[in-house]
Amino acid sequence: EVQLVESGGGLVQPGGSLRLSCAASGFTFSSYWMHWVRQAPGKGLVWVSRINSDGSSTSYADSVKGRFTISRDNAKNTLYLQMNSLRAEDTAVYYCAKRGAVKGAFDIWGQGTMVTVSS
Amino acid sequence: DIQMTQSPSTLSASVGDRVTITCRASQSISSWLAWYQQKPGKAPKLLIYKASSLESGVPSRFSGSGSGTEFTLTISSLQPDDFATYYCQQYNSYSRTWTFGQGTKVEIK
């Protein structure tokens, strides 16, 4: 079964750090671009970051640039999001998503992990 | 950055109704548009990609059309399982951003 499972969310104080993980299974992880998308409580979907298949190229939304770092370990079939200098407005469910090579759209999503930034 | 605007924000409809949601891009995105369905507490689900291609396993009552800056998602006959929030997304890799619309909530009338 094709699956993405996020972990690492939790409660963190403003200014703190957190690392999210996304474990992939059921497909050749190393062949696909991967993305992070977040959704604040009661709000819409917001694209956060992406990484290409071999990890050599990344991009970020302006709201997280310089604070978040996306990376991947293809040997472990795992995607990461290192989040530093966290702010209250980073509070959201964070989803990892696989980009379909031909489709271009996000065809597989994880279940999400909640990050709460609060003192 | 490319902005995506969906309308309406909320739509009230009955089972069996034909429903249309519109998405406009601030600049041309060719056909690089996807539609997703999201139910409360769940991850989004891909419905349509490349503006009009139906994702495998998605019922044929869902269809997408458009190109350039104007796109539509149509549900030909609304079913009870279709009450959800729908998002459009542009995915122009050259712009290095993947922007979502603000969402359209389809409610029971």
PDB file of C-alpha atoms in Angstrom:
ATOM      1  CA  GLU A   1       0.000   0.000   0.000  1.00  0.00           C
ATOM      2  CA  VAL A   2       1.249   3.449  -0.934  1.00  0.00           C
ATOM      3  CA  GLN A   3       1.498   5.421   2.278  1.00  0.00           C
ATOM      4  CA  LEU A   4       2.966   8.503   3.930  1.00  0.00           C
ATOM      5  CA  VAL A   5       3.069   8.739   7.722  1.00  0.00           C
ATOM      6  CA  GLU A   6       4.062  11.967   9.459  1.00  0.00           C
ATOM      7  CA  SER A   7       5.416  12.236  12.979  1.00  0.00           C
ATOM      8  CA  GLY A   8       7.186  14.716  15.225  1.00  0.00           C
ATOM      9  CA  GLY A   9       4.454  17.246  15.868  1.00  0.00           C
ATOM     10  CA  GLY A  10       3.674  18.614  19.297  1.00  0.00           C
ATOM     11  CA  LEU A  11       3.603  21.662  21.531  1.00  0.00           C
ATOM     12  CA  VAL A  12       6.584  24.015  21.353  1.00  0.00           C
ATOM     13  CA  GLN A  13       7.246  27.475  22.763  1.00  0.00           C
ATOM     14  CA  PRO A  14       7.676  30.507  20.497  1.00  0.00           C
ATOM     15  CA  GLY A  15      11.250  30.653  19.268  1.00  0.00           C
ATOM     16  CA  GLY A  16      11.666  26.918  19.647  1.00  0.00           C
ATOM     17  CA  SER A  17      12.454  24.194  17.150  1.00  0.00           C
ATOM     18  CA  LEU A  18      10.834  21.002  15.953  1.00  0.00           C
ATOM     19  CA  ARG A  19      11.677  18.390  13.315  1.00  0.00           C
ATOM     20  CA  LEU A  20       8.898  16.667  11.434  1.00  0.00           C
ATOM     21  CA  SER A  21       9.380  13.333   9.683  1.00  0.00           C
ATOM     22  CA  CYS A  22       7.402  11.689   6.914  1.00  0.00           C
ATOM     23  CA  ALA A  23       7.956   7.965   6.350  1.00  0.00           C
ATOM     24  CA  ALA A  24       7.123   6.718   2.866  1.00  0.00           C
ATOM     25  CA  SER A  25       6.234   3.188   1.824  1.00  0.00           C
ATOM     26  CA  GLY A  26       4.741   1.350  -1.146  1.00  0.00           C
ATOM     27  CA  PHE A  27       6.491   3.383  -3.858  1.00  0.00           C
ATOM     28  CA  THR A  28      10.015   4.260  -5.012  1.00  0.00           C
ATOM     29  CA  PHE A  29      10.509   7.254  -2.734  1.00  0.00           C
ATOM     30  CA  SER A  30      13.779   8.331  -4.360  1.00  0.00           C
ATOM     31  CA  SER A  31      12.045   8.952  -7.698  1.00  0.00           C
ATOM     32  CA  TYR A  32       9.627  11.645  -6.596  1.00  0.00           C
ATOM     33  CA  TRP A  33       9.575  15.271  -5.562  1.00  0.00           C
ATOM     34  CA  MET A  34       8.065  15.717  -2.118  1.00  0.00           C
ATOM     35  CA  HIS A  35       6.262  18.639  -0.508  1.00  0.00           C
ATOM     36  CA  TRP A  36       5.082  19.951   2.839  1.00  0.00           C
ATOM     37  CA  VAL A  37       1.696  21.668   3.094  1.00  0.00           C
ATOM     38  CA  ARG A  38       0.161  23.134   6.236  1.00  0.00           C
ATOM     39  CA  GLN A  39      -3.309  24.049   7.420  1.00  0.00           C
ATOM     40  CA  ALA A  40      -3.944  26.337  10.376  1.00  0.00           C
ATOM     41  CA  PRO A  41      -7.010  25.483  12.472  1.00  0.00           C
ATOM     42  CA  GLY A  42     -10.153  26.312  10.503  1.00  0.00           C
ATOM     43  CA  LYS A  43      -8.170  27.723   7.588  1.00  0.00           C
ATOM     44  CA  GLY A  44      -7.168  26.658   4.094  1.00  0.00           C
ATOM     45  CA  LEU A  45      -4.222  24.761   2.671  1.00  0.00           C
ATOM     46  CA  VAL A  46      -0.894  26.546   2.354  1.00  0.00           C
ATOM     47  CA  TRP A  47       2.098  25.195   0.469  1.00  0.00           C
ATOM     48  CA  VAL A  48       5.259  25.305   2.620  1.00  0.00           C
ATOM     49  CA  SER A  49       8.207  23.681   0.869  1.00  0.00           C
ATOM     50  CA  ARG A  50       9.362  21.186  -1.751  1.00  0.00           C
ATOM     51  CA  ILE A  51      12.405  19.092  -2.487  1.00  0.00           C
ATOM     52  CA  ASN A  52      13.392  17.359  -5.689  1.00  0.00           C
ATOM     53  CA  SER A  53      13.991  13.640  -5.943  1.00  0.00           C
ATOM     54  CA  ASP A  54      17.695  13.568  -5.052  1.00  0.00           C
ATOM     55  CA  GLY A  55      17.569  16.420  -2.549  1.00  0.00           C
ATOM     56  CA  SER A  56      19.706  18.791  -4.593  1.00  0.00           C
ATOM     57  CA  SER A  57      17.042  21.466  -5.054  1.00  0.00           C
ATOM     58  CA  THR A  58      14.582  23.000  -2.606  1.00  0.00           C
ATOM     59  CA  SER A  59      12.165  25.898  -2.442  1.00  0.00           C
ATOM     60  CA  TYR A  60      10.121  27.554   0.298  1.00  0.00           C
ATOM     61  CA  ALA A  61       7.155  29.793   0.861  1.00  0.00           C
ATOM     62  CA  ASP A  62       8.213  33.310   1.812  1.00  0.00           C
ATOM     63  CA  SER A  63       6.587  32.895   5.239  1.00  0.00           C
ATOM     64  CA  VAL A  64       9.039  30.149   6.257  1.00  0.00           C
ATOM     65  CA  LYS A  65      12.140  30.999   4.212  1.00  0.00           C
ATOM     66  CA  GLY A  66      15.230  31.165   6.403  1.00  0.00           C
ATOM     67  CA  ARG A  67      13.493  29.371   9.299  1.00  0.00           C
ATOM     68  CA  PHE A  68      12.471  26.000   7.860  1.00  0.00           C
ATOM     69  CA  THR A  69      14.664  23.450   6.087  1.00  0.00           C
ATOM     70  CA  ILE A  70      13.366  20.557   4.019  1.00  0.00           C
ATOM     71  CA  SER A  71      15.536  17.488   3.514  1.00  0.00           C
ATOM     72  CA  ARG A  72      15.274  13.813   2.685  1.00  0.00           C
ATOM     73  CA  ASP A  73      17.059  10.534   3.288  1.00  0.00           C
ATOM     74  CA  ASN A  74      16.339   8.302   0.309  1.00  0.00           C
ATOM     75  CA  ALA A  75      18.052   5.348   1.990  1.00  0.00           C
ATOM     76  CA  LYS A  76      15.533   5.593   4.820  1.00  0.00           C
ATOM     77  CA  ASN A  77      12.557   6.583   2.603  1.00  0.00           C
ATOM     78  CA  THR A  78      12.007   9.566   4.859  1.00  0.00           C
ATOM     79  CA  LEU A  79      11.268  13.257   4.319  1.00  0.00           C
ATOM     80  CA  TYR A  80      12.026  15.866   6.976  1.00  0.00           C
ATOM     81  CA  LEU A  81      11.071  19.409   7.863  1.00  0.00           C
ATOM     82  CA  GLN A  82      13.324  21.175  10.348  1.00  0.00           C
ATOM     83  CA  MET A  83      11.438  24.116  11.818  1.00  0.00           C
ATOM     84  CA  ASN A  84      13.363  26.770  13.745  1.00  0.00           C
ATOM     85  CA  SER A  85      12.384  30.131  15.272  1.00  0.00           C
ATOM     86  CA  LEU A  86       8.794  28.980  15.479  1.00  0.00           C
ATOM     87  CA  ARG A  87       6.014  31.549  15.766  1.00  0.00           C
ATOM     88  CA  ALA A  88       2.408  31.341  16.879  1.00  0.00           C
ATOM     89  CA  GLU A  89       1.340  31.675  13.236  1.00  0.00           C
ATOM     90  CA  ASP A  90       3.168  28.422  12.419  1.00  0.00           C
ATOM     91  CA  THR A  91       0.514  26.544  14.422  1.00  0.00           C
ATOM     92  CA  ALA A  92      -1.068  24.129  11.953  1.00  0.00           C
ATOM     93  CA  VAL A  93      -1.484  20.567  10.806  1.00  0.00           C
ATOM     94  CA  TYR A  94       1.491  19.744   8.614  1.00  0.00           C
ATOM     95  CA  TYR A  95       1.011  17.325   5.737  1.00  0.00           C
ATOM     96  CA  CYS A  96       3.650  15.720   3.578  1.00  0.00           C
ATOM     97  CA  ALA A  97       2.621  15.003   0.004  1.00  0.00           C
ATOM     98  CA  LYS A  98       4.044  13.145  -2.969  1.00  0.00           C
ATOM     99  CA  ARG A  99       4.067  14.873  -6.318  1.00  0.00           C
ATOM    100  CA  GLY A 100       2.955  12.641  -9.175  1.00  0.00           C
ATOM    101  CA  ALA A 101       5.691  12.602 -11.806  1.00  0.00           C
ATOM    102  CA  VAL A 102       3.338  12.812 -14.785  1.00  0.00           C
ATOM    103  CA  LYS A 103       0.342  14.369 -13.066  1.00  0.00           C
ATOM    104  CA  GLY A 104       2.370  17.121 -11.400  1.00  0.00           C
ATOM    105  CA  ALA A 105      -0.246  17.350  -8.664  1.00  0.00           C
ATOM    106  CA  PHE A 106      -0.055  15.902  -5.141  1.00  0.00           C
ATOM    107  CA  ASP A 107      -1.445  12.402  -5.508  1.00  0.00           C
ATOM    108  CA  ILE A 108      -0.564  10.916  -2.116  1.00  0.00           C
ATOM    109  CA  TRP A 109      -0.905  12.712   1.237  1.00  0.00           C
ATOM    110  CA  GLY A 110      -0.023  11.753   4.776  1.00  0.00           C
ATOM    111  CA  GLN A 111      -2.543  11.972   7.601  1.00  0.00           C
ATOM    112  CA  GLY A 112      -0.930  15.099   9.016  1.00  0.00           C
ATOM    113  CA  THR A 113       0.808  15.985  12.263  1.00  0.00           C
ATOM    114  CA  MET A 114      -0.237  18.879  14.501  1.00  0.00           C
ATOM    115  CA  VAL A 115       2.239  21.563  15.517  1.00  0.00           C
ATOM    116  CA  THR A 116       1.178  24.004  18.215  1.00  0.00           C
ATOM    117  CA  VAL A 117       3.361  27.012  18.997  1.00  0.00           C
ATOM    118  CA  SER A 118       2.337  28.508  22.311  1.00  0.00           C
ATOM    119  CA  SER A 119       3.773  29.594  25.629  1.00  0.00           C
TER     120      SER A 119
ATOM    121  CA  ASP B   1       3.681  35.105  -7.021  1.00  0.00           C
ATOM    122  CA  ILE B   2       0.655  33.552  -8.677  1.00  0.00           C
ATOM    123  CA  GLN B   3      -2.572  34.075  -6.717  1.00  0.00           C
ATOM    124  CA  MET B   4      -5.540  31.711  -6.950  1.00  0.00           C
ATOM    125  CA  THR B   5      -9.073  32.938  -6.270  1.00  0.00           C
ATOM    126  CA  GLN B   6     -11.977  30.523  -5.831  1.00  0.00           C
ATOM    127  CA  SER B   7     -15.667  31.336  -5.928  1.00  0.00           C
ATOM    128  CA  PRO B   8     -17.949  30.970  -4.197  1.00  0.00           C
ATOM    129  CA  SER B   9     -16.479  30.538  -0.713  1.00  0.00           C
ATOM    130  CA  THR B  10     -19.542  28.608   0.399  1.00  0.00           C
ATOM    131  CA  LEU B  11     -22.135  26.839  -1.677  1.00  0.00           C
ATOM    132  CA  SER B  12     -25.417  25.387  -0.417  1.00  0.00           C
ATOM    133  CA  ALA B  13     -26.822  22.611  -2.560  1.00  0.00           C
ATOM    134  CA  SER B  14     -29.058  19.563  -2.472  1.00  0.00           C
ATOM    135  CA  VAL B  15     -28.397  15.960  -3.393  1.00  0.00           C
ATOM    136  CA  GLY B  16     -28.767  15.613  -7.154  1.00  0.00           C
ATOM    137  CA  ASP B  17     -27.849  19.230  -7.916  1.00  0.00           C
ATOM    138  CA  ARG B  18     -25.282  20.172 -10.535  1.00  0.00           C
ATOM    139  CA  VAL B  19     -22.537  22.154  -8.812  1.00  0.00           C
ATOM    140  CA  THR B  20     -19.860  24.371 -10.352  1.00  0.00           C
ATOM    141  CA  ILE B  21     -16.876  25.921  -8.572  1.00  0.00           C
ATOM    142  CA  THR B  22     -14.650  28.482 -10.280  1.00  0.00           C
ATOM    143  CA  CYS B  23     -10.948  29.129  -9.812  1.00  0.00           C
ATOM    144  CA  ARG B  24      -9.081  32.069 -11.331  1.00  0.00           C
ATOM    145  CA  ALA B  25      -5.315  32.485 -11.567  1.00  0.00           C
ATOM    146  CA  SER B  26      -3.626  35.884 -11.427  1.00  0.00           C
ATOM    147  CA  GLN B  27      -1.597  34.953 -14.510  1.00  0.00           C
ATOM    148  CA  SER B  28      -1.648  32.160 -17.034  1.00  0.00           C
ATOM    149  CA  ILE B  29      -0.830  28.722 -15.672  1.00  0.00           C
ATOM    150  CA  SER B  30      -1.592  26.843 -18.899  1.00  0.00           C
ATOM    151  CA  SER B  31      -3.322  23.662 -17.656  1.00  0.00           C
ATOM    152  CA  TRP B  32      -1.258  23.217 -14.503  1.00  0.00           C
ATOM    153  CA  LEU B  33      -4.253  23.115 -12.189  1.00  0.00           C
ATOM    154  CA  ALA B  34      -5.473  20.493  -9.730  1.00  0.00           C
ATOM    155  CA  TRP B  35      -8.610  20.097  -7.634  1.00  0.00           C
ATOM    156  CA  TYR B  36      -8.699  18.476  -4.202  1.00  0.00           C
ATOM    157  CA  GLN B  37     -11.496  17.413  -1.881  1.00  0.00           C
ATOM    158  CA  GLN B  38     -11.053  17.633   1.883  1.00  0.00           C
ATOM    159  CA  LYS B  39     -13.363  16.372   4.604  1.00  0.00           C
ATOM    160  CA  PRO B  40     -13.087  17.511   8.242  1.00  0.00           C
ATOM    161  CA  GLY B  41     -10.109  15.993  10.038  1.00  0.00           C
ATOM    162  CA  LYS B  42      -8.846  14.280   6.900  1.00  0.00           C
ATOM    163  CA  ALA B  43      -6.060  14.876   4.419  1.00  0.00           C
ATOM    164  CA  PRO B  44      -6.924  16.337   1.023  1.00  0.00           C
ATOM    165  CA  LYS B  45      -7.660  13.936  -1.819  1.00  0.00           C
ATOM    166  CA  LEU B  46      -6.694  14.570  -5.431  1.00  0.00           C
ATOM    167  CA  LEU B  47      -9.691  14.672  -7.774  1.00  0.00           C
ATOM    168  CA  ILE B  48      -8.499  16.344 -10.986  1.00  0.00           C
ATOM    169  CA  TYR B  49      -5.031  17.122 -12.386  1.00  0.00           C
ATOM    170  CA  LYS B  50      -3.863  19.001 -15.484  1.00  0.00           C
ATOM    171  CA  ALA B  51      -7.148  20.901 -15.318  1.00  0.00           C
ATOM    172  CA  SER B  52      -9.312  18.112 -16.742  1.00  0.00           C
ATOM    173  CA  SER B  53      -7.759  14.691 -16.072  1.00  0.00           C
ATOM    174  CA  LEU B  54      -9.693  12.554 -13.616  1.00  0.00           C
ATOM    175  CA  GLU B  55      -7.604  10.873 -10.921  1.00  0.00           C
ATOM    176  CA  SER B  56      -7.918   7.093 -10.821  1.00  0.00           C
ATOM    177  CA  GLY B  57     -10.776   5.928  -8.615  1.00  0.00           C
ATOM    178  CA  VAL B  58     -12.583   9.272  -8.600  1.00  0.00           C
ATOM    179  CA  PRO B  59     -16.248   9.066  -9.684  1.00  0.00           C
ATOM    180  CA  SER B  60     -17.018  10.305 -13.175  1.00  0.00           C
ATOM    181  CA  ARG B  61     -19.540  12.837 -11.845  1.00  0.00           C
ATOM    182  CA  PHE B  62     -16.498  15.019 -11.134  1.00  0.00           C
ATOM    183  CA  SER B  63     -15.057  16.920 -14.090  1.00  0.00           C
ATOM    184  CA  GLY B  64     -12.687  19.802 -14.631  1.00  0.00           C
ATOM    185  CA  SER B  65     -12.245  22.289 -17.441  1.00  0.00           C
ATOM    186  CA  GLY B  66     -10.390  25.456 -18.389  1.00  0.00           C
ATOM    187  CA  SER B  67      -6.939  26.691 -19.263  1.00  0.00           C
ATOM    188  CA  GLY B  68      -4.907  29.846 -18.899  1.00  0.00           C
ATOM    189  CA  THR B  69      -6.458  31.747 -16.013  1.00  0.00           C
ATOM    190  CA  GLU B  70     -10.003  30.416 -15.619  1.00  0.00           C
ATOM    191  CA  PHE B  71     -10.969  26.940 -14.460  1.00  0.00           C
ATOM    192  CA  THR B  72     -14.049  25.114 -13.226  1.00  0.00           C
ATOM    193  CA  LEU B  73     -14.810  22.007 -11.198  1.00  0.00           C
ATOM    194  CA  THR B  74     -18.219  20.509 -11.886  1.00  0.00           C
ATOM    195  CA  ILE B  75     -20.069  17.843  -9.938  1.00  0.00           C
ATOM    196  CA  SER B  76     -22.803  16.649 -12.279  1.00  0.00           C
ATOM    197  CA  SER B  77     -25.110  15.195  -9.622  1.00  0.00           C
ATOM    198  CA  LEU B  78     -24.187  15.948  -6.018  1.00  0.00           C
ATOM    199  CA  GLN B  79     -24.071  12.895  -3.756  1.00  0.00           C
ATOM    200  CA  PRO B  80     -24.145  12.767   0.075  1.00  0.00           C
ATOM    201  CA  ASP B  81     -20.435  11.855   0.128  1.00  0.00           C
ATOM    202  CA  ASP B  82     -19.571  15.026  -1.813  1.00  0.00           C
ATOM    203  CA  PHE B  83     -20.307  17.496   0.981  1.00  0.00           C
ATOM    204  CA  ALA B  84     -16.797  18.730   1.710  1.00  0.00           C
ATOM    205  CA  THR B  85     -14.386  21.579   1.038  1.00  0.00           C
ATOM    206  CA  TYR B  86     -12.781  21.822  -2.394  1.00  0.00           C
ATOM    207  CA  TYR B  87      -9.469  23.488  -3.198  1.00  0.00           C
ATOM    208  CA  CYS B  88      -7.859  24.381  -6.475  1.00  0.00           C
ATOM    209  CA  GLN B  89      -4.068  24.463  -6.765  1.00  0.00           C
ATOM    210  CA  GLN B  90      -1.722  25.779  -9.386  1.00  0.00           C
ATOM    211  CA  TYR B  91       1.508  23.874  -9.816  1.00  0.00           C
ATOM    212  CA  ASN B  92       3.636  25.742 -12.270  1.00  0.00           C
ATOM    213  CA  SER B  93       7.059  24.309 -11.488  1.00  0.00           C
ATOM    214  CA  TYR B  94       8.763  27.165 -13.302  1.00  0.00           C
ATOM    215  CA  SER B  95       7.364  29.613 -10.763  1.00  0.00           C
ATOM    216  CA  ARG B  96       8.716  27.377  -7.983  1.00  0.00           C
ATOM    217  CA  THR B  97       5.514  27.845  -6.010  1.00  0.00           C
ATOM    218  CA  TRP B  98       2.443  25.695  -5.608  1.00  0.00           C
ATOM    219  CA  THR B  99      -0.464  27.933  -4.596  1.00  0.00           C
ATOM    220  CA  PHE B 100      -3.867  26.852  -3.312  1.00  0.00           C
ATOM    221  CA  GLY B 101      -7.121  28.699  -3.623  1.00  0.00           C
ATOM    222  CA  GLN B 102      -8.882  29.643  -0.401  1.00  0.00           C
ATOM    223  CA  GLY B 103     -11.362  26.779  -0.652  1.00  0.00           C
ATOM    224  CA  THR B 104     -15.074  26.305  -1.372  1.00  0.00           C
ATOM    225  CA  LYS B 105     -17.228  24.613   1.231  1.00  0.00           C
ATOM    226  CA  VAL B 106     -20.129  22.654  -0.242  1.00  0.00           C
ATOM    227  CA  GLU B 107     -22.898  22.468   2.351  1.00  0.00           C
ATOM    228  CA  ILE B 108     -26.232  20.692   2.519  1.00  0.00           C
ATOM    229  CA  LYS B 109     -29.102  22.991   1.587  1.00  0.00           C
TER     230      LYS B 109
END
